XYZ file of C-alpha atoms in Angstrom:
726
model
C 78.737 102.428 -164.195
C 77.097 101.288 -167.447
C 78.701 100.625 -170.819
C 77.130 99.482 -174.087
C 78.959 97.720 -176.868
C 79.212 94.847 -179.287
C 80.737 91.453 -178.417
C 83.682 90.964 -180.794
C 85.141 87.882 -179.041
C 84.158 85.409 -176.335
C 87.468 84.294 -174.831
C 86.129 82.010 -172.113
C 82.774 80.685 -170.887
C 82.042 78.188 -168.101
C 78.589 76.696 -168.700
C 78.250 75.414 -165.131
C 78.500 78.790 -163.399
C 78.255 81.336 -166.227
C 81.705 82.874 -165.688
C 82.573 84.572 -168.978
C 85.397 86.642 -170.458
C 84.385 88.910 -173.349
C 86.028 91.457 -175.595
C 83.642 94.398 -176.075
C 83.853 97.176 -178.646
C 82.159 100.416 -177.618
C 81.793 103.613 -179.615
C 85.135 104.832 -178.289
C 87.200 101.842 -177.165
C 87.737 98.073 -176.923
C 87.899 96.403 -173.525
C 87.922 93.059 -171.722
C 84.831 92.339 -169.594
C 84.472 89.552 -167.000
C 81.455 88.324 -165.040
C 78.607 85.819 -164.960
C 76.333 85.595 -167.986
C 75.005 83.077 -170.499
C 73.897 82.803 -174.118
C 76.077 85.723 -175.143
C 77.555 85.270 -178.599
C 79.926 87.190 -180.831
C 77.969 89.959 -182.539
C 75.490 90.549 -179.696
C 74.891 94.106 -178.522
C 74.988 94.167 -174.712
C 74.703 96.597 -171.833
C 76.967 95.955 -168.847
C 76.782 97.389 -165.355
C 79.860 97.221 -163.144
C 83.229 98.850 -162.571
C 86.804 98.776 -163.816
C 89.266 96.525 -162.015
C 92.944 95.591 -162.422
C 93.845 91.888 -162.469
C 97.371 90.892 -161.365
C 97.953 88.807 -164.505
C 95.531 90.172 -167.098
C 95.592 93.907 -166.446
C 92.598 96.270 -166.732
C 89.168 94.630 -166.980
C 85.554 95.731 -166.695
C 84.043 93.556 -163.970
C 80.275 93.442 -164.560
C 77.480 92.460 -162.181
C 74.672 92.555 -164.757
C 74.713 91.875 -168.477
C 71.696 92.546 -170.699
C 71.278 92.000 -174.404
C 69.965 95.057 -176.236
C 68.443 95.384 -179.657
C 70.927 96.624 -182.271
C 70.409 100.380 -182.588
C 71.934 101.094 -186.017
C 70.727 99.616 -189.288
C 73.984 97.859 -190.154
C 73.983 96.024 -186.835
C 70.315 95.076 -187.225
C 70.955 93.627 -190.686
C 73.801 91.566 -189.287
C 71.691 90.462 -186.325
C 68.798 89.268 -188.495
C 71.032 87.405 -190.949
C 72.981 85.751 -188.106
C 69.926 84.465 -186.242
C 67.152 83.686 -188.746
C 67.551 80.503 -190.758
C 67.212 81.117 -194.511
C 67.464 84.906 -194.226
C 70.760 86.175 -195.586
C 72.298 89.641 -195.585
C 70.616 90.647 -198.840
C 67.112 89.854 -197.586
C 67.843 91.348 -194.171
C 69.005 94.549 -195.879
C 65.742 94.643 -197.873
C 63.736 94.361 -194.624
C 65.635 97.140 -192.841
C 65.617 99.444 -195.903
C 61.868 99.065 -196.263
C 60.828 99.557 -192.618
C 63.818 101.538 -191.278
C 63.377 102.430 -187.573
C 60.089 100.510 -187.399
C 61.713 97.198 -188.413
C 61.557 95.467 -185.019
C 58.009 96.713 -184.340
C 56.801 95.479 -187.740
C 58.378 92.035 -187.246
C 56.798 91.652 -183.776
C 53.399 93.307 -184.243
C 52.629 93.393 -187.973
C 54.397 90.407 -189.574
C 51.872 90.381 -192.459
C 53.604 93.488 -193.853
C 56.791 91.436 -194.328
C 55.188 89.736 -197.362
C 56.027 92.944 -199.260
C 59.757 92.158 -198.921
C 61.441 90.291 -201.745
C 63.006 86.984 -200.643
C 60.609 86.180 -197.781
C 58.061 83.368 -197.737
C 55.541 82.378 -195.010
C 58.009 80.077 -193.211
C 60.744 82.716 -193.022
C 58.254 85.357 -191.849
C 57.054 83.032 -189.108
C 60.654 82.334 -188.070
C 61.359 86.068 -187.918
C 58.275 86.815 -185.817
C 58.820 83.917 -183.369
C 62.485 84.758 -182.862
C 61.889 88.444 -182.167
C 58.887 87.744 -179.930
C 60.831 85.212 -177.853
C 64.042 87.232 -177.714
C 62.252 90.485 -176.899
C 60.351 88.766 -174.122
C 63.461 87.111 -172.791
C 65.538 90.288 -172.882
C 62.837 92.250 -171.074
C 62.581 89.526 -168.437
C 66.318 89.267 -167.864
C 66.666 93.049 -167.693
C 63.751 93.270 -165.223
C 65.195 90.593 -162.931
C 68.726 91.986 -163.125
C 67.471 95.161 -161.428
C 66.959 93.059 -158.302
C 70.480 91.642 -158.328
C 69.553 88.332 -159.997
C 72.354 87.167 -162.280
C 71.761 86.648 -165.980
C 72.429 82.931 -165.513
C 69.707 82.566 -162.887
C 67.360 84.929 -164.730
C 67.611 82.716 -167.799
C 66.738 79.655 -165.693
C 63.696 81.465 -164.331
C 62.626 82.459 -167.840
C 63.102 78.908 -169.135
C 60.680 77.732 -166.447
C 58.008 80.453 -166.509
C 58.476 81.917 -170.020
C 56.145 84.847 -170.779
C 54.514 84.702 -167.346
C 57.732 85.534 -165.489
C 57.315 89.272 -164.937
C 53.613 88.949 -164.060
C 54.366 86.226 -161.501
C 57.221 88.215 -159.974
C 55.021 91.292 -159.618
C 52.131 89.318 -158.130
C 54.079 86.968 -155.814
C 57.878 86.880 -156.119
C 58.090 84.244 -153.368
C 56.413 81.720 -155.675
C 59.657 81.709 -157.703
C 61.214 79.597 -154.946
C 58.903 76.759 -155.905
C 59.917 76.885 -159.563
C 63.689 77.443 -159.462
C 65.383 75.464 -156.676
C 68.695 77.322 -156.924
C 67.147 80.645 -155.903
C 67.970 82.027 -152.481
C 65.188 83.302 -150.219
C 67.112 86.446 -149.276
C 67.407 87.465 -152.943
C 63.688 86.972 -153.528
C 62.857 88.734 -150.265
C 64.642 91.853 -151.512
C 62.394 91.810 -154.593
C 59.286 91.379 -152.492
C 60.122 94.138 -150.017
C 61.201 96.491 -152.825
C 57.799 95.958 -154.439
C 56.068 96.979 -151.226
C 54.999 93.549 -149.980
C 54.340 93.733 -146.252
C 56.518 91.963 -143.682
C 53.524 89.874 -142.602
C 52.486 88.831 -146.121
C 51.443 85.167 -146.051
C 53.618 84.110 -149.017
C 56.638 85.838 -147.490
C 56.089 84.259 -144.085
C 55.660 80.740 -145.492
C 58.692 81.091 -147.761
C 60.756 82.417 -144.873
C 59.784 79.527 -142.607
C 60.768 77.009 -145.280
C 64.053 78.866 -145.736
C 64.728 78.735 -141.985
C 63.857 75.041 -141.963
C 66.173 74.335 -144.899
C 69.059 75.947 -143.017
C 68.735 73.141 -140.464
C 69.442 70.478 -143.083
C 72.827 72.069 -143.825
C 73.910 70.726 -140.428
C 72.590 67.226 -141.160
C 69.281 67.442 -139.280
C 66.010 66.433 -140.940
C 63.890 68.325 -138.412
C 63.985 70.984 -135.707
C 62.051 71.645 -132.508
C 58.945 73.701 -133.319
C 59.745 76.215 -130.580
C 63.255 76.843 -131.965
C 61.956 77.154 -135.529
C 59.367 79.755 -134.502
C 61.988 81.790 -132.675
C 64.518 81.601 -135.518
C 61.955 82.343 -138.262
C 60.628 85.382 -136.379
C 64.183 86.695 -136.171
C 64.909 86.050 -139.878
C 61.650 87.629 -141.048
C 61.516 90.469 -138.545
C 58.005 89.656 -137.359
C 56.195 88.281 -134.315
C 56.079 84.658 -133.229
C 52.275 84.605 -133.551
C 52.617 85.440 -137.260
C 55.071 82.534 -137.642
C 52.647 80.182 -135.853
C 49.926 81.111 -138.368
C 52.410 80.440 -141.181
C 53.124 76.979 -139.780
C 49.402 76.203 -139.778
C 49.155 77.222 -143.438
C 52.215 75.186 -144.438
C 50.926 72.158 -142.570
C 47.500 72.388 -144.251
C 49.224 72.494 -147.649
C 51.497 69.552 -146.667
C 54.643 71.619 -147.139
C 55.709 70.628 -143.628
C 54.878 67.890 -141.138
C 54.903 68.155 -137.379
C 55.709 65.065 -135.336
C 55.754 64.645 -131.572
C 58.856 62.806 -130.345
C 59.376 62.352 -126.598
C 56.709 65.010 -125.879
C 58.439 67.597 -128.083
C 57.005 68.832 -131.400
C 59.462 68.636 -134.316
C 58.933 70.269 -137.703
C 60.021 68.543 -140.940
C 60.225 69.717 -144.528
C 57.740 67.387 -146.206
C 60.466 65.756 -148.330
C 62.421 64.456 -145.339
C 59.335 63.437 -143.392
C 57.993 61.408 -146.327
C 61.408 59.882 -147.047
C 61.821 58.786 -143.412
C 58.277 57.414 -143.420
C 58.955 55.416 -146.588
C 62.231 54.102 -145.148
C 60.605 53.085 -141.865
C 57.761 51.257 -143.606
C 60.199 49.263 -145.754
C 62.436 48.428 -142.796
C 59.483 47.297 -140.705
C 58.145 45.165 -143.586
C 61.532 43.465 -143.942
C 62.024 43.090 -140.190
C 58.636 41.388 -139.895
C 59.376 38.827 -142.596
C 60.045 35.260 -141.518
C 63.618 34.648 -140.397
C 65.318 31.296 -139.929
C 67.808 30.125 -137.313
C 70.082 28.100 -139.560
C 73.725 28.218 -138.422
C 75.249 27.673 -141.872
C 78.113 25.707 -140.273
C 78.940 23.636 -143.341
C 78.802 26.632 -145.700
C 81.058 28.638 -143.390
C 83.535 25.754 -143.146
C 83.766 25.590 -146.938
C 84.530 29.303 -147.411
C 86.940 29.250 -144.437
C 88.950 26.458 -146.056
C 88.774 28.174 -149.443
C 90.312 31.409 -148.103
C 92.422 29.773 -145.383
C 90.544 31.648 -142.657
C 89.996 31.054 -138.972
C 86.745 32.860 -138.249
C 85.796 34.016 -134.757
C 82.489 33.225 -133.126
C 81.177 36.757 -133.721
C 82.143 36.620 -137.397
C 80.269 33.344 -137.861
C 77.265 34.824 -136.059
C 77.422 37.857 -138.360
C 77.426 35.653 -141.479
C 74.509 33.506 -140.341
C 72.551 36.564 -139.146
C 72.800 38.175 -142.569
C 71.816 34.982 -144.386
C 68.882 34.293 -142.062
C 67.193 37.701 -142.049
C 65.541 39.909 -144.634
C 67.398 42.940 -143.277
C 70.505 43.040 -141.095
C 73.364 45.292 -140.001
C 77.040 44.556 -139.383
C 78.910 47.329 -137.603
C 82.401 47.576 -136.190
C 85.572 49.607 -136.178
C 88.805 49.058 -138.099
C 90.416 45.629 -137.839
C 87.204 43.870 -136.770
C 86.818 41.860 -139.972
C 83.919 43.519 -141.808
C 85.452 42.939 -145.246
C 86.214 39.284 -144.425
C 82.560 38.773 -143.537
C 81.416 40.323 -146.830
C 83.777 38.035 -148.780
C 82.414 34.961 -146.994
C 78.784 35.998 -147.506
C 79.137 36.561 -151.248
C 80.931 33.196 -151.657
C 78.129 31.403 -149.808
C 75.500 33.244 -151.863
C 77.269 32.176 -155.057
C 77.323 28.547 -153.896
C 73.601 28.837 -153.091
C 72.963 30.184 -156.622
C 71.661 33.430 -155.135
C 72.218 36.699 -157.005
C 73.668 39.704 -155.206
C 74.931 43.223 -155.802
C 77.694 45.054 -153.945
C 77.320 48.814 -153.542
C 78.779 51.775 -151.679
C 77.822 55.456 -151.395
C 80.912 56.866 -153.155
C 83.201 55.971 -156.030
C 86.238 55.592 -153.776
C 84.360 53.321 -151.377
C 83.027 51.211 -154.253
C 86.508 50.905 -155.699
C 87.930 49.802 -152.345
C 85.339 47.062 -151.797
C 85.942 45.896 -155.376
C 89.673 45.611 -154.669
C 89.234 43.785 -151.355
C 86.580 41.293 -152.505
C 87.560 40.847 -156.139
C 83.912 41.437 -157.099
C 82.427 44.456 -158.848
C 80.848 47.061 -156.598
C 78.815 50.008 -157.874
C 78.103 53.412 -156.423
C 74.512 53.816 -155.290
C 74.025 56.498 -157.946
C 75.198 54.103 -160.641
C 73.226 51.165 -159.257
C 70.001 53.182 -159.186
C 70.817 55.063 -162.409
C 70.471 58.445 -160.734
C 72.107 60.879 -163.152
C 71.960 64.583 -163.920
C 69.982 65.280 -160.771
C 70.407 68.507 -158.819
C 70.767 67.519 -155.162
C 69.063 70.785 -154.186
C 65.800 69.742 -155.857
C 64.522 67.739 -152.888
C 61.121 66.938 -154.370
C 62.658 65.548 -157.546
C 65.128 63.486 -155.501
C 62.285 62.094 -153.382
C 60.171 61.109 -156.372
C 62.964 60.073 -158.724
C 62.143 56.925 -160.705
C 65.052 54.623 -159.942
C 66.099 51.446 -161.692
C 64.657 48.343 -160.033
C 67.140 45.986 -158.385
C 66.435 42.378 -159.324
C 69.085 40.712 -157.133
C 68.258 38.386 -154.237
C 70.604 40.245 -151.883
C 71.900 43.820 -151.741
C 75.067 44.431 -149.689
C 75.959 48.069 -148.993
C 79.391 48.822 -147.536
C 80.240 52.118 -145.771
C 76.566 52.403 -144.856
C 77.246 55.208 -142.366
C 77.636 57.493 -145.397
C 74.087 56.941 -146.722
C 71.815 59.962 -146.293
C 68.041 60.019 -145.982
C 67.086 60.680 -149.608
C 69.542 58.131 -150.993
C 68.338 55.462 -148.557
C 64.774 56.146 -149.627
C 65.720 55.669 -153.276
C 67.676 52.500 -152.517
C 64.816 50.842 -150.658
C 62.157 51.745 -153.190
C 64.284 50.082 -155.902
C 64.145 46.703 -154.127
C 61.651 43.892 -154.279
C 59.959 42.933 -151.014
C 61.834 39.614 -151.156
C 65.297 41.177 -151.528
C 67.575 40.798 -148.517
C 69.348 43.961 -147.355
C 72.739 43.825 -145.621
C 74.145 47.124 -144.325
C 77.822 47.120 -143.374
C 79.574 50.072 -141.788
C 81.148 51.765 -138.821
C 78.393 53.619 -136.969
C 80.981 55.654 -135.068
C 82.434 57.304 -138.159
C 81.252 60.637 -139.510
C 77.598 60.583 -140.549
C 76.511 61.246 -144.115
C 77.234 64.570 -145.781
C 73.538 64.893 -146.606
C 70.829 65.135 -143.917
C 70.016 62.104 -141.810
C 71.559 59.549 -139.508
C 70.423 56.384 -141.247
C 72.739 53.680 -139.908
C 72.657 54.981 -136.331
C 68.855 55.364 -136.318
C 68.330 51.845 -137.684
C 70.640 50.357 -135.064
C 69.132 52.433 -132.233
C 65.603 51.366 -133.191
C 66.548 47.779 -132.164
C 64.126 46.527 -134.834
C 66.855 45.228 -137.168
C 69.139 42.266 -136.311
C 72.533 43.885 -135.704
C 75.916 42.318 -135.051
C 78.464 44.493 -133.251
C 82.021 43.455 -134.102
C 84.237 44.207 -131.123
C 87.137 41.788 -131.455
C 90.286 43.212 -133.071
C 92.115 40.535 -135.006
C 95.701 39.484 -134.506
C 97.372 41.479 -137.273
C 95.327 44.596 -136.522
C 95.947 44.314 -132.776
C 99.627 45.019 -133.419
C 98.761 48.389 -134.946
C 98.890 51.421 -132.664
C 96.767 53.240 -135.240
C 93.907 50.793 -134.831
C 94.271 50.322 -131.079
C 94.279 54.084 -130.485
C 91.416 54.679 -132.909
C 89.330 52.336 -130.765
C 90.483 54.195 -127.645
C 89.336 57.483 -129.169
C 86.017 55.891 -130.078
C 85.545 54.862 -126.452
C 86.273 58.410 -125.307
C 89.820 57.700 -124.128
C 92.814 59.855 -124.994
C 95.251 58.257 -127.475
C 98.697 57.170 -126.297
C 101.754 57.965 -128.382
C 104.977 55.960 -128.374
C 108.351 57.159 -129.593
C 109.519 53.901 -131.233
C 108.219 50.577 -132.586
C 104.958 52.177 -133.638
C 102.925 53.174 -136.675
C 101.370 56.191 -134.914
C 103.334 59.390 -134.255
C 102.514 62.701 -132.604
C 104.635 65.797 -133.269
C 103.934 68.611 -130.818
C 104.030 72.183 -132.132
C 103.542 75.569 -130.490
C 101.993 77.570 -133.330
C 100.217 77.239 -136.668
C 103.407 78.367 -138.412
C 105.416 75.649 -136.683
C 102.740 73.087 -137.601
C 102.995 74.024 -141.294
C 106.795 73.932 -141.023
C 106.789 70.420 -139.525
C 104.388 69.187 -142.195
C 106.473 70.750 -144.948
C 109.729 69.189 -143.780
C 108.083 65.768 -143.489
C 106.882 66.012 -147.066
C 110.085 67.528 -148.423
C 112.577 64.958 -147.095
C 111.984 63.441 -143.641
C 109.403 60.819 -144.652
C 111.469 59.726 -147.648
C 114.474 59.258 -145.346
C 112.348 57.252 -142.907
C 110.489 54.880 -145.259
C 110.377 53.578 -148.809
C 107.590 55.897 -149.902
C 106.411 57.679 -153.025
C 105.244 60.911 -151.418
C 103.063 61.884 -154.367
C 101.050 58.641 -154.490
C 101.380 56.996 -151.061
C 100.842 59.987 -148.767
C 97.627 61.849 -148.030
C 97.299 64.961 -145.873
C 93.903 65.170 -144.148
C 92.528 68.268 -142.454
C 89.201 69.173 -140.817
C 88.552 72.300 -142.866
C 88.995 74.030 -146.216
C 89.770 77.485 -144.877
C 92.440 78.999 -142.574
C 96.173 78.283 -142.647
C 95.681 74.553 -141.993
C 92.794 74.141 -144.446
C 92.936 72.475 -147.840
C 93.153 75.745 -149.815
C 96.319 76.914 -148.073
C 97.948 73.510 -147.584
C 97.495 72.513 -151.224
C 99.447 75.584 -152.322
C 102.183 74.855 -149.789
C 102.506 71.188 -150.733
C 102.303 71.896 -154.461
C 105.280 74.249 -154.126
C 107.243 71.446 -152.436
C 106.302 68.451 -154.580
C 105.536 70.093 -157.913
C 107.098 73.580 -158.078
C 106.896 75.939 -161.033
C 109.306 75.123 -163.838
C 109.662 76.056 -167.490
C 109.481 72.355 -168.373
C 105.891 72.006 -167.174
C 102.797 73.634 -168.639
C 100.288 75.195 -166.269
C 96.809 76.730 -166.277
C 95.473 79.367 -163.866
C 91.794 78.905 -163.006
C 89.936 80.940 -160.382
C 93.038 81.595 -158.354
C 94.352 78.012 -158.566
C 97.382 77.037 -160.629
C 96.980 73.612 -162.218
C 100.362 72.217 -163.290
C 101.427 69.076 -165.105
C 102.014 66.248 -162.565
C 99.667 67.872 -160.022
C 97.589 65.585 -157.811
C 93.899 66.478 -158.275
C 90.485 65.265 -157.158
C 87.135 65.149 -158.942
C 84.670 66.925 -156.625
C 81.296 66.113 -158.234
C 79.761 62.972 -159.687
C 79.886 63.208 -163.480
C 78.289 60.114 -164.941
C 78.681 61.317 -168.528
C 82.402 62.059 -168.301
C 84.135 59.901 -170.925
C 87.365 58.061 -170.185
C 89.755 55.685 -171.942
C 90.973 52.790 -169.810
C 93.564 50.626 -171.563
C 91.918 51.332 -174.938
C 88.457 50.559 -173.551
C 86.058 53.496 -173.493
C 83.598 54.139 -170.702
C 81.776 56.901 -168.821
C 81.707 58.076 -165.234
C 84.178 59.948 -163.007
C 83.061 60.338 -159.411
C 83.305 62.650 -156.448
C 86.504 61.713 -154.608
C 88.351 60.120 -157.550
C 92.022 61.120 -157.435
C 94.285 61.490 -160.452
C 97.359 63.250 -161.837
C 97.613 65.849 -164.605
C 99.676 64.302 -167.388
C 99.358 67.037 -170.008
C 98.112 70.629 -170.345
C 97.485 72.099 -173.792
C 97.027 75.864 -173.551
C 96.548 76.229 -177.286
C 93.656 73.765 -177.553
C 92.509 74.608 -173.992
C 92.295 71.197 -172.372
C 94.199 68.988 -169.951
C 94.607 65.222 -169.604
C 94.270 63.511 -166.228
C 95.180 59.919 -165.415
C 93.119 58.626 -162.502
C 94.274 55.970 -160.030
C 92.773 53.106 -162.020
C 94.431 54.180 -165.307
C 91.402 56.029 -166.611
C 92.573 58.695 -169.050
C 90.234 61.697 -169.110
C 90.256 64.968 -171.073
C 89.014 68.150 -169.376
C 88.330 71.347 -171.276
C 89.435 74.483 -169.474
C 85.809 75.511 -168.906
C 85.283 72.241 -166.988
C 87.967 72.797 -164.352
C 85.414 73.667 -161.655
C 84.973 69.882 -161.341
C 88.537 69.599 -160.012
C 90.571 70.732 -157.043
C 94.067 69.957 -155.819
C 94.308 66.815 -153.702
C 97.642 67.027 -151.898
C 95.457 67.851 -148.885
C 91.765 66.907 -148.652
C 89.150 67.305 -145.954
C 88.484 64.418 -143.596
C 84.894 64.361 -144.860
C 86.166 63.831 -148.422
C 88.355 60.943 -147.235
C 85.426 58.813 -146.069
C 85.388 55.443 -147.779
C 89.087 55.728 -148.678
C 92.309 54.351 -147.197
C 95.879 55.597 -147.668
C 99.240 54.019 -146.787
C 100.586 57.173 -145.098
C 98.479 59.940 -143.537
C 99.434 63.265 -141.943
C 96.800 65.206 -139.965
C 97.619 68.766 -138.816
C 95.510 69.720 -135.770
C 96.238 72.995 -134.069
C 93.176 75.264 -133.988
C 89.831 75.773 -135.653
C 86.069 76.042 -135.266
C 85.281 74.087 -132.049
C 82.004 72.563 -133.270
C 83.851 71.033 -136.209
C 86.494 69.350 -134.047
C 84.582 66.273 -132.893
C 85.405 62.778 -131.685
C 84.073 61.015 -134.751
C 85.976 63.424 -137.036
C 89.234 62.427 -135.299
C 88.234 58.755 -135.261
C 87.346 58.805 -138.966
C 90.629 60.524 -139.861
C 92.730 58.057 -137.859
C 91.079 55.052 -139.492
C 92.061 56.236 -142.992
C 95.742 55.298 -142.441
C 97.024 51.784 -143.220
C 100.793 51.944 -142.566
C 101.783 55.200 -140.860
C 99.729 57.963 -139.199
C 101.323 61.243 -138.095
C 99.399 63.793 -136.023
C 100.978 67.255 -135.862
C 99.922 70.068 -133.586
C 98.354 70.744 -130.214
C 97.690 67.854 -127.806
C 94.930 69.887 -126.156
C 93.044 70.014 -129.474
C 93.270 66.225 -129.777
C 91.963 65.785 -126.223
C 89.185 68.304 -126.912
C 88.107 66.306 -129.971
C 87.989 63.074 -127.957
C 85.601 64.707 -125.498
C 83.454 66.529 -128.084
C 80.594 64.232 -129.208
C 78.297 66.952 -130.564
C 78.355 65.606 -134.141
C 76.516 62.468 -133.025
C 73.419 64.415 -132.026
C 71.632 64.889 -135.333
C 67.916 65.530 -135.024
C 65.956 63.053 -137.142
C 62.636 61.249 -136.975
C 63.568 57.876 -138.455
C 64.082 55.973 -135.205
C 60.726 57.248 -133.955
C 59.023 56.316 -137.238
C 60.373 52.771 -137.000
C 59.589 52.173 -133.330
C 56.134 53.783 -133.200
C 54.551 51.371 -135.695
């Protein structure tokens, strides 16, 4: 269904995803329209395609799938349009133009601008402004309308036009698959519909090559940087509906154009997107160069004695070896589980470096991890993004990420904590920022979940056996009393955890259904934990879950917990956004890195709120359309309502999101879910987030299954091979 009308109000617009609420006046009615669009302003004439829908809260709406600007059809509207958009041309002059040229006005402005000199009130500059505006807008409108016919949203169509300008339609008609190289957010399946609708054959070379790259990119969503050539051929042939021989020819073409690389590892051919191959090659070359630098065998006994006395420490033999190994080598790794003293080693190293007058930087992959290492060492730690000054970069633009010009690191030593979370492209950027003389110390738990992005950096470096690595195995006295830590190590070794009923910090509550699991969790949060311990449920407790969806996922659990801890009341303001109710006092999490987000911290202004930062809504102003959030470290931040996509509730978060963080009390519901997701290192990572009390609720068989499921560890990468083959 199509409707045409004039925009009389723009109630809401989210710039990040284009979601817009408009009030439209047609010839016969006024209506509310909702959908994705951009650059629509009050006064624009638009054509919408969609259908009527009834919203539970807002009543009847026209839900549109496409939105196209149209030229004003009546003279009054055209006068208004010209005066609104052309600088220096008011209503009087615009009226003169329309009265003189009538129905030919737009054609005259675009094709015969010299005739405009006849109009009183126009000079050469204004005529040029008129012509340029109508040429650009006409072109843009035609392009957006053309692309919308293929199901491309106005938001994406505008991005395409911004890149290709007047060539857009010609390029789409000649080779729509080339769009994938210009606009990284485009999906192959969308473009393939355009190509097939235009009569492009299934075996067209551009289609085949684009489809292979699409199939290859799907692999990276599971953390791999490569795939076996045989599997890629089979999968691509299935996706594209063609023969394997056609795919093999496409691989040859892509390889010749250096879009892919093929590497033989253990007699098997693996195919890489060029970005990941080049990044792994760069990483391997830097690691090898550092590993081959001269290393000393100094024991640093006196220096270690001094820092031990300073901090009243009794260091073990393996801790002293770890310290001297890091100080003696150009690159080194310290790895170990919870309670093995990794943070103590970092504190000793930075004290010794300070005494030696050596400069150093502390870094971590996420804001939460950087904050934690800052708190434990008393020294500033930066996120890798902040350290390298990587800002406003779309993670989907792999080529830009690979070639990004990072800030050089001038320090003598770089220490990166939580190194298991570093992905391939970030590691490449980190290493290219360093001088050849800079020492690199990677600290992390190789048995935790790997990075969210593709790669297996820490594991591959350790497995290459080219980098001096210290494995911390001894659990220290205080930690050895913790059933959480002892059982986490058991899980890591592939042993089933043991649960006591008293004198423990680890509890297991058996349930017989998902409903019973939710009920147990709810009662713990509502009153049982408060009766058991001196705890602030809102700030001290964190619920962790493997998934976002299903009854035990974050979406459902956050609603359940919100109703318990922060129920609806007339005393608290709230804001509904995309099905979520944000309420004053809600616990929320920032879910993207926003380096430009301004905050006020104890009357000191700064910028930067990061993925994983947790805060609480202190105020919601529905009149001025913004809310105030106070983050854990007293950073006060204002969010406009059209910026709420950066936030989600944080009563329950995924285990992946919890990496680099620790919480006093943790509850983990485990009853059922997607088997491939329920892995040993997911359980191990979740258990190691708890400091005081850990409660597992659910099915013991699921826990045992996770202990035995090591699939997550088997990421396909080429880094180890790149390091060891040289």
